[in-house]
GROMACS .gro file of C-alpha atoms in nm:
model
  276
    1MET     CA    1  -1.129   2.113   0.009
    2LYS     CA    2  -1.100   1.839   0.265
    3HIS     CA    3  -0.758   1.720   0.492
    4ILE     CA    4  -0.668   1.502   0.705
    5LEU     CA    5  -0.541   1.473   1.049
    6SER     CA    6  -0.348   1.187   1.173
    7VAL     CA    7  -0.200   1.161   1.530
    8SER     CA    8   0.017   0.881   1.669
    9SER     CA    9   0.124   0.965   2.061
   10PRO     CA   10   0.153   0.803   2.373
   11ASP     CA   11  -0.209   0.782   2.542
   12ALA     CA   12  -0.309   1.028   2.800
   13GLN     CA   13  -0.628   1.219   2.949
   14GLY     CA   14  -0.801   1.460   2.729
   15LEU     CA   15  -0.605   1.402   2.436
   16ILE     CA   16  -0.961   1.366   2.223
   17ALA     CA   17  -1.066   1.689   2.361
   18LYS     CA   18  -0.739   1.865   2.340
   19ILE     CA   19  -0.669   1.812   1.946
   20SER     CA   20  -1.089   1.853   1.893
   21SER     CA   21  -1.105   2.265   2.053
   22ILE     CA   22  -0.767   2.331   1.878
   23LEU     CA   23  -0.955   2.274   1.518
   24PHE     CA   24  -1.280   2.423   1.668
   25LYS     CA   25  -1.070   2.776   1.767
   26HIS     CA   26  -0.966   2.783   1.382
   27GLN     CA   27  -1.291   2.757   1.291
   28LEU     CA   28  -1.236   2.409   1.086
   29ASN     CA   29  -1.572   2.140   1.068
   30ILE     CA   30  -1.497   1.810   1.173
   31GLU     CA   31  -1.658   1.596   0.938
   32LYS     CA   32  -1.493   1.231   1.063
   33ASN     CA   33  -1.304   1.118   1.346
   34ASP     CA   34  -1.168   0.778   1.427
   35GLU     CA   35  -0.990   0.689   1.753
   36HIS     CA   36  -0.832   0.352   1.883
   37VAL     CA   37  -0.589   0.293   2.186
   38ASP     CA   38  -0.323   0.027   2.144
   39GLU     CA   39  -0.367  -0.085   2.539
   40GLU     CA   40  -0.038  -0.319   2.492
   41TYR     CA   41   0.173  -0.028   2.431
   42GLY     CA   42   0.003   0.250   2.552
   43GLN     CA   43   0.002   0.398   2.217
   44PHE     CA   44  -0.361   0.629   2.090
   45PHE     CA   45  -0.414   0.643   1.705
   46MET     CA   46  -0.618   0.930   1.576
   47ARG     CA   47  -0.747   1.009   1.211
   48THR     CA   48  -0.960   1.309   1.170
   49CYS     CA   49  -1.127   1.404   0.873
   50PHE     CA   50  -1.244   1.831   0.861
   51SER     CA   51  -1.282   2.081   0.590
   52GLY     CA   52  -1.151   2.421   0.578
   53GLU     CA   53  -0.895   2.633   0.571
   54ALA     CA   54  -0.628   2.780   0.797
   55ASP     CA   55  -0.237   2.790   0.821
   56PHE     CA   56  -0.214   2.450   0.920
   57GLN     CA   57   0.159   2.459   1.033
   58ALA     CA   58   0.054   2.700   1.318
   59ILE     CA   59  -0.182   2.459   1.345
   60LEU     CA   60   0.009   2.137   1.379
   61GLN     CA   61   0.223   2.354   1.642
   62GLU     CA   62  -0.002   2.414   1.823
   63ILE     CA   63  -0.170   2.063   1.847
   64ARG     CA   64   0.210   1.928   1.944
   65THR     CA   65   0.251   2.203   2.223
   66GLN     CA   66  -0.035   1.984   2.357
   67LEU     CA   67   0.059   1.649   2.324
   68PRO     CA   68   0.352   1.458   2.448
   69THR     CA   69   0.696   1.533   2.265
   70SER     CA   70   0.748   1.197   2.097
   71ALA     CA   71   0.367   1.220   1.936
   72GLU     CA   72   0.378   1.224   1.583
   73VAL     CA   73   0.133   1.453   1.364
   74LYS     CA   74   0.058   1.548   1.034
   75ILE     CA   75  -0.159   1.715   0.814
   76SER     CA   76  -0.187   1.552   0.478
   77HIS     CA   77  -0.453   1.711   0.173
   78THR     CA   78  -0.734   1.485  -0.050
   79ALA     CA   79  -0.572   1.577  -0.352
   80ARG     CA   80  -0.494   1.309  -0.650
   81LYS     CA   81  -0.207   1.098  -0.522
   82SER     CA   82   0.019   0.955  -0.808
   83ILE     CA   83   0.167   0.624  -0.809
   84VAL     CA   84   0.406   0.430  -1.023
   85ILE     CA   85   0.344   0.066  -1.113
   86LEU     CA   86   0.589  -0.184  -1.114
   87CYS     CA   87   0.516  -0.571  -1.285
   88THR     CA   88   0.724  -0.784  -1.454
   89LYS     CA   89   0.506  -1.082  -1.674
   90GLU     CA   90   0.155  -1.128  -1.512
   91ASN     CA   91  -0.099  -0.863  -1.649
   92HIS     CA   92  -0.414  -0.950  -1.411
   93CYS     CA   93  -0.277  -0.722  -1.086
   94LEU     CA   94  -0.169  -0.434  -1.354
   95GLY     CA   95  -0.457  -0.529  -1.561
   96ASP     CA   96  -0.697  -0.450  -1.269
   97LEU     CA   97  -0.504  -0.135  -1.147
   98LEU     CA   98  -0.551   0.010  -1.518
   99LEU     CA   99  -0.939  -0.058  -1.561
  100ARG     CA  100  -1.006   0.090  -1.234
  101HIS     CA  101  -0.855   0.378  -1.286
  102GLU     CA  102  -1.019   0.415  -1.659
  103SER     CA  103  -1.378   0.360  -1.442
  104GLY     CA  104  -1.266   0.656  -1.214
  105GLU     CA  105  -1.321   0.391  -0.888
  106LEU     CA  106  -0.896   0.420  -0.855
  107ASP     CA  107  -0.909   0.762  -0.831
  108VAL     CA  108  -0.533   0.846  -0.845
  109GLU     CA  109  -0.245   0.936  -1.128
  110ILE     CA  110  -0.140   0.629  -1.268
  111LYS     CA  111   0.279   0.850  -1.405
  112ALA     CA  112   0.398   0.501  -1.556
  113VAL     CA  113   0.449   0.123  -1.576
  114VAL     CA  114   0.770   0.006  -1.511
  115SER     CA  115   0.861  -0.355  -1.560
  116ASN     CA  116   1.212  -0.555  -1.642
  117HIS     CA  117   1.007  -0.753  -1.904
  118ALA     CA  118   0.866  -0.554  -2.216
  119ILE     CA  119   0.568  -0.809  -2.252
  120LEU     CA  120   0.323  -0.592  -2.088
  121GLU     CA  121   0.383  -0.267  -2.226
  122PRO     CA  122   0.065  -0.360  -2.506
  123LEU     CA  123  -0.152  -0.346  -2.196
  124SER     CA  124  -0.004   0.001  -2.079
  125GLN     CA  125  -0.049   0.129  -2.422
  126LYS     CA  126  -0.443   0.034  -2.432
  127PHE     CA  127  -0.463   0.259  -2.143
  128GLY     CA  128  -0.234   0.526  -2.287
  129VAL     CA  129   0.020   0.486  -1.949
  130PRO     CA  130   0.351   0.539  -2.046
  131PHE     CA  131   0.576   0.236  -2.000
  132PHE     CA  132   0.931   0.164  -1.961
  133HIS     CA  133   1.132  -0.145  -2.054
  134ILE     CA  134   1.386  -0.140  -1.790
  135ASP     CA  135   1.628  -0.497  -1.932
  136ALA     CA  136   1.800  -0.655  -1.561
  137GLU     CA  137   1.913  -0.974  -1.874
  138GLY     CA  138   2.356  -0.905  -1.891
  139ILE     CA  139   2.376  -0.648  -1.590
  140SER     CA  140   2.409  -0.687  -1.186
  141ARG     CA  141   2.094  -0.645  -0.919
  142GLU     CA  142   2.284  -0.337  -0.826
  143ALA     CA  143   2.286  -0.147  -1.203
  144HIS     CA  144   1.928  -0.265  -1.246
  145GLU     CA  145   1.782  -0.098  -1.000
  146GLU     CA  146   2.004   0.163  -0.968
  147LYS     CA  147   1.822   0.214  -1.333
  148MET     CA  148   1.506   0.208  -1.202
  149LEU     CA  149   1.585   0.426  -0.921
  150GLN     CA  150   1.686   0.715  -1.215
  151CYS     CA  151   1.397   0.585  -1.390
  152LEU     CA  152   1.155   0.640  -1.060
  153LYS     CA  153   1.340   0.953  -0.942
  154SER     CA  154   1.227   1.158  -1.278
  155LEU     CA  155   0.848   1.042  -1.214
  156ASN     CA  156   0.849   1.137  -0.825
  157PRO     CA  157   0.525   0.926  -0.759
  158ASP     CA  158   0.373   0.924  -0.410
  159LEU     CA  159   0.350   0.540  -0.383
  160LEU     CA  160   0.500   0.246  -0.561
  161VAL     CA  161   0.292  -0.059  -0.628
  162LEU     CA  162   0.469  -0.376  -0.688
  163ALA     CA  163   0.183  -0.571  -0.914
  164LYS     CA  164   0.323  -0.874  -0.930
  165TYR     CA  165   0.695  -0.742  -0.960
  166MET     CA  166   0.912  -1.059  -0.977
  167ARG     CA  167   1.197  -0.916  -0.822
  168ILE     CA  168   1.347  -0.931  -0.474
  169LEU     CA  169   1.491  -0.538  -0.378
  170SER     CA  170   1.774  -0.471  -0.236
  171PRO     CA  171   1.771  -0.270   0.114
  172HIS     CA  172   1.911   0.021  -0.073
  173PHE     CA  173   1.605   0.036  -0.299
  174VAL     CA  174   1.395  -0.043  -0.024
  175GLU     CA  175   1.537   0.210   0.207
  176GLN     CA  176   1.460   0.478  -0.067
  177PHE     CA  177   1.060   0.405  -0.022
  178GLN     CA  178   1.017   0.368   0.327
  179GLU     CA  179   0.590   0.313   0.409
  180LYS     CA  180   0.574   0.445   0.035
  181MET     CA  181   0.590   0.069  -0.181
  182ILE     CA  182   0.304  -0.182  -0.185
  183ASN     CA  183   0.364  -0.521  -0.267
  184ILE     CA  184   0.077  -0.812  -0.314
  185HIS     CA  185   0.124  -1.221  -0.252
  186HIS     CA  186  -0.058  -1.527  -0.243
  187SER     CA  187  -0.125  -1.623   0.218
  188PHE     CA  188   0.060  -1.929   0.141
  189LEU     CA  189   0.348  -1.706   0.133
  190PRO     CA  190   0.635  -1.841   0.389
  191ALA     CA  191   0.445  -2.218   0.371
  192PHE     CA  192   0.435  -2.273   0.013
  193VAL     CA  193   0.807  -2.066  -0.139
  194GLY     CA  194   0.955  -2.115  -0.498
  195ALA     CA  195   0.835  -2.220  -0.824
  196ASN     CA  196   0.443  -2.256  -0.866
  197PRO     CA  197   0.320  -2.242  -0.520
  198TYR     CA  198  -0.067  -2.316  -0.628
  199LYS     CA  199   0.117  -2.671  -0.746
  200GLN     CA  200   0.275  -2.688  -0.393
  201ALA     CA  201  -0.107  -2.640  -0.212
  202TYR     CA  202  -0.298  -2.814  -0.430
  203GLU     CA  203  -0.072  -3.165  -0.345
  204ARG     CA  204  -0.109  -3.034   0.025
  205GLY     CA  205  -0.510  -3.031   0.008
  206VAL     CA  206  -0.529  -2.655   0.083
  207LYS     CA  207  -0.923  -2.515   0.155
  208ILE     CA  208  -0.910  -2.168   0.135
  209ILE     CA  209  -0.681  -1.971  -0.079
  210GLY     CA  210  -0.563  -1.578   0.022
  211ALA     CA  211  -0.402  -1.286  -0.067
  212THR     CA  212  -0.212  -1.030   0.129
  213ALA     CA  213  -0.157  -0.659   0.074
  214HIS     CA  214   0.140  -0.532   0.248
  215PHE     CA  215   0.367  -0.229   0.289
  216VAL     CA  216   0.790  -0.358   0.160
  217THR     CA  217   1.044  -0.364   0.432
  218GLN     CA  218   1.380  -0.536   0.443
  219LEU     CA  219   1.253  -0.857   0.537
  220LEU     CA  220   1.093  -1.019   0.272
  221ASP     CA  221   0.717  -1.058   0.267
  222GLU     CA  222   0.713  -0.945   0.623
  223GLY     CA  223   0.617  -0.579   0.624
  224PRO     CA  224   0.357  -0.432   0.806
  225ILE     CA  225   0.002  -0.595   0.674
  226ILE     CA  226  -0.299  -0.341   0.502
  227PHE     CA  227  -0.534  -0.570   0.365
  228GLN     CA  228  -0.630  -0.940   0.321
  229ASP     CA  229  -0.891  -1.170   0.184
  230ILE     CA  230  -0.983  -1.528   0.130
  231VAL     CA  231  -1.164  -1.714  -0.092
  232ARG     CA  232  -1.266  -2.123  -0.014
  233ILE     CA  233  -1.197  -2.362  -0.194
  234ASP     CA  234  -1.258  -2.733  -0.204
  235HIS     CA  235  -1.092  -3.081  -0.360
  236THR     CA  236  -1.234  -3.028  -0.657
  237TYR     CA  237  -1.025  -2.768  -0.759
  238SER     CA  238  -0.770  -2.801  -1.002
  239TRP     CA  239  -0.412  -2.622  -0.911
  240GLN     CA  240  -0.494  -2.437  -1.238
  241GLU     CA  241  -0.842  -2.336  -1.109
  242MET     CA  242  -0.666  -2.286  -0.791
  243GLN     CA  243  -0.436  -2.060  -0.923
  244LYS     CA  244  -0.719  -1.863  -1.106
  245ALA     CA  245  -0.897  -1.866  -0.770
  246GLY     CA  246  -0.576  -1.733  -0.605
  247ARG     CA  247  -0.538  -1.451  -0.888
  248ASN     CA  248  -0.869  -1.291  -0.878
  249VAL     CA  249  -0.841  -1.266  -0.501
  250GLU     CA  250  -0.479  -1.122  -0.539
  251LYS     CA  251  -0.696  -0.804  -0.787
  252ILE     CA  252  -0.945  -0.732  -0.521
  253VAL     CA  253  -0.693  -0.724  -0.181
  254LEU     CA  254  -0.417  -0.499  -0.414
  255ALA     CA  255  -0.700  -0.229  -0.508
  256ARG     CA  256  -0.831  -0.216  -0.158
  257ALA     CA  257  -0.498  -0.170  -0.019
  258LEU     CA  258  -0.399   0.068  -0.249
  259ASP     CA  259  -0.753   0.274  -0.199
  260LEU     CA  260  -0.710   0.260   0.231
  261VAL     CA  261  -0.332   0.401   0.182
  262LEU     CA  262  -0.454   0.623  -0.096
  263LYS     CA  263  -0.718   0.815   0.164
  264ASP     CA  264  -0.452   0.800   0.440
  265ARG     CA  265  -0.638   0.531   0.644
  266ILE     CA  266  -0.289   0.343   0.738
  267PHE     CA  267  -0.087   0.381   1.091
  268ILE     CA  268   0.173   0.199   1.126
  269PHE     CA  269   0.341   0.064   1.410
  270GLN     CA  270   0.558  -0.223   1.580
  271ASN     CA  271   0.556  -0.358   1.208
  272LYS     CA  272   0.175  -0.396   1.230
  273THR     CA  273  -0.113  -0.130   1.090
  274ILE     CA  274  -0.366   0.014   1.221
  275VAL     CA  275  -0.660   0.063   0.988
  276PHE     CA  276  -0.954   0.314   0.958
   0.00000   0.00000   0.00000
């Protein structure tokens, strides 16, 4: 099995040599190494893919003794991770993830689809994925989120993926999944907020459609950005055609972001990401 060593530390001379020598001493084989230094904050980041077996807790402790006390060090393993997908009514992102999973392109266990509407249950069932409809009608947001949390606790996924889940989550809910919840939205935000952003963009004559995948934080749509992409358009597009193009971008961006997170390629620092 392959393993991933992730290090975030105040920068200092010789960090790469110190860490590499420890792995070598324990007869572990480094297969790929990536480093970056944030010059503004003097912060060092390193992601090392290695193979071999050893006492990983002892290795972590030994590495920490060679780094500044505020350093963060972890070792993750390439075992298959699990997700739960949250959705509402739009099917394009959910359908794309289910297809990628079915084809083996997305190496993850989809434990369930959870939604505040039942409309996408047939789509989930086509792929043999359990579907949980947690109705929000007639109850408070707090009561609905408590039902959601009970369901998610029983499923215990590594990550939550918001595939066009169209409800604002409370700070209490978000707190339960810090750095473990990924969202997708059109890049018109915050310029085009509210209903039908594609129609608003059409009326402004935009020339680029984009999408952004990010980690969910307490601040709406302002979490650390994982991946973005765009498609260029022109004046001949109707708002419906713009919406179609935008949905295509959303699917690609969400799938790419999820893949990066599943492979432990993301560091979060100062509300932004370092992506290896």
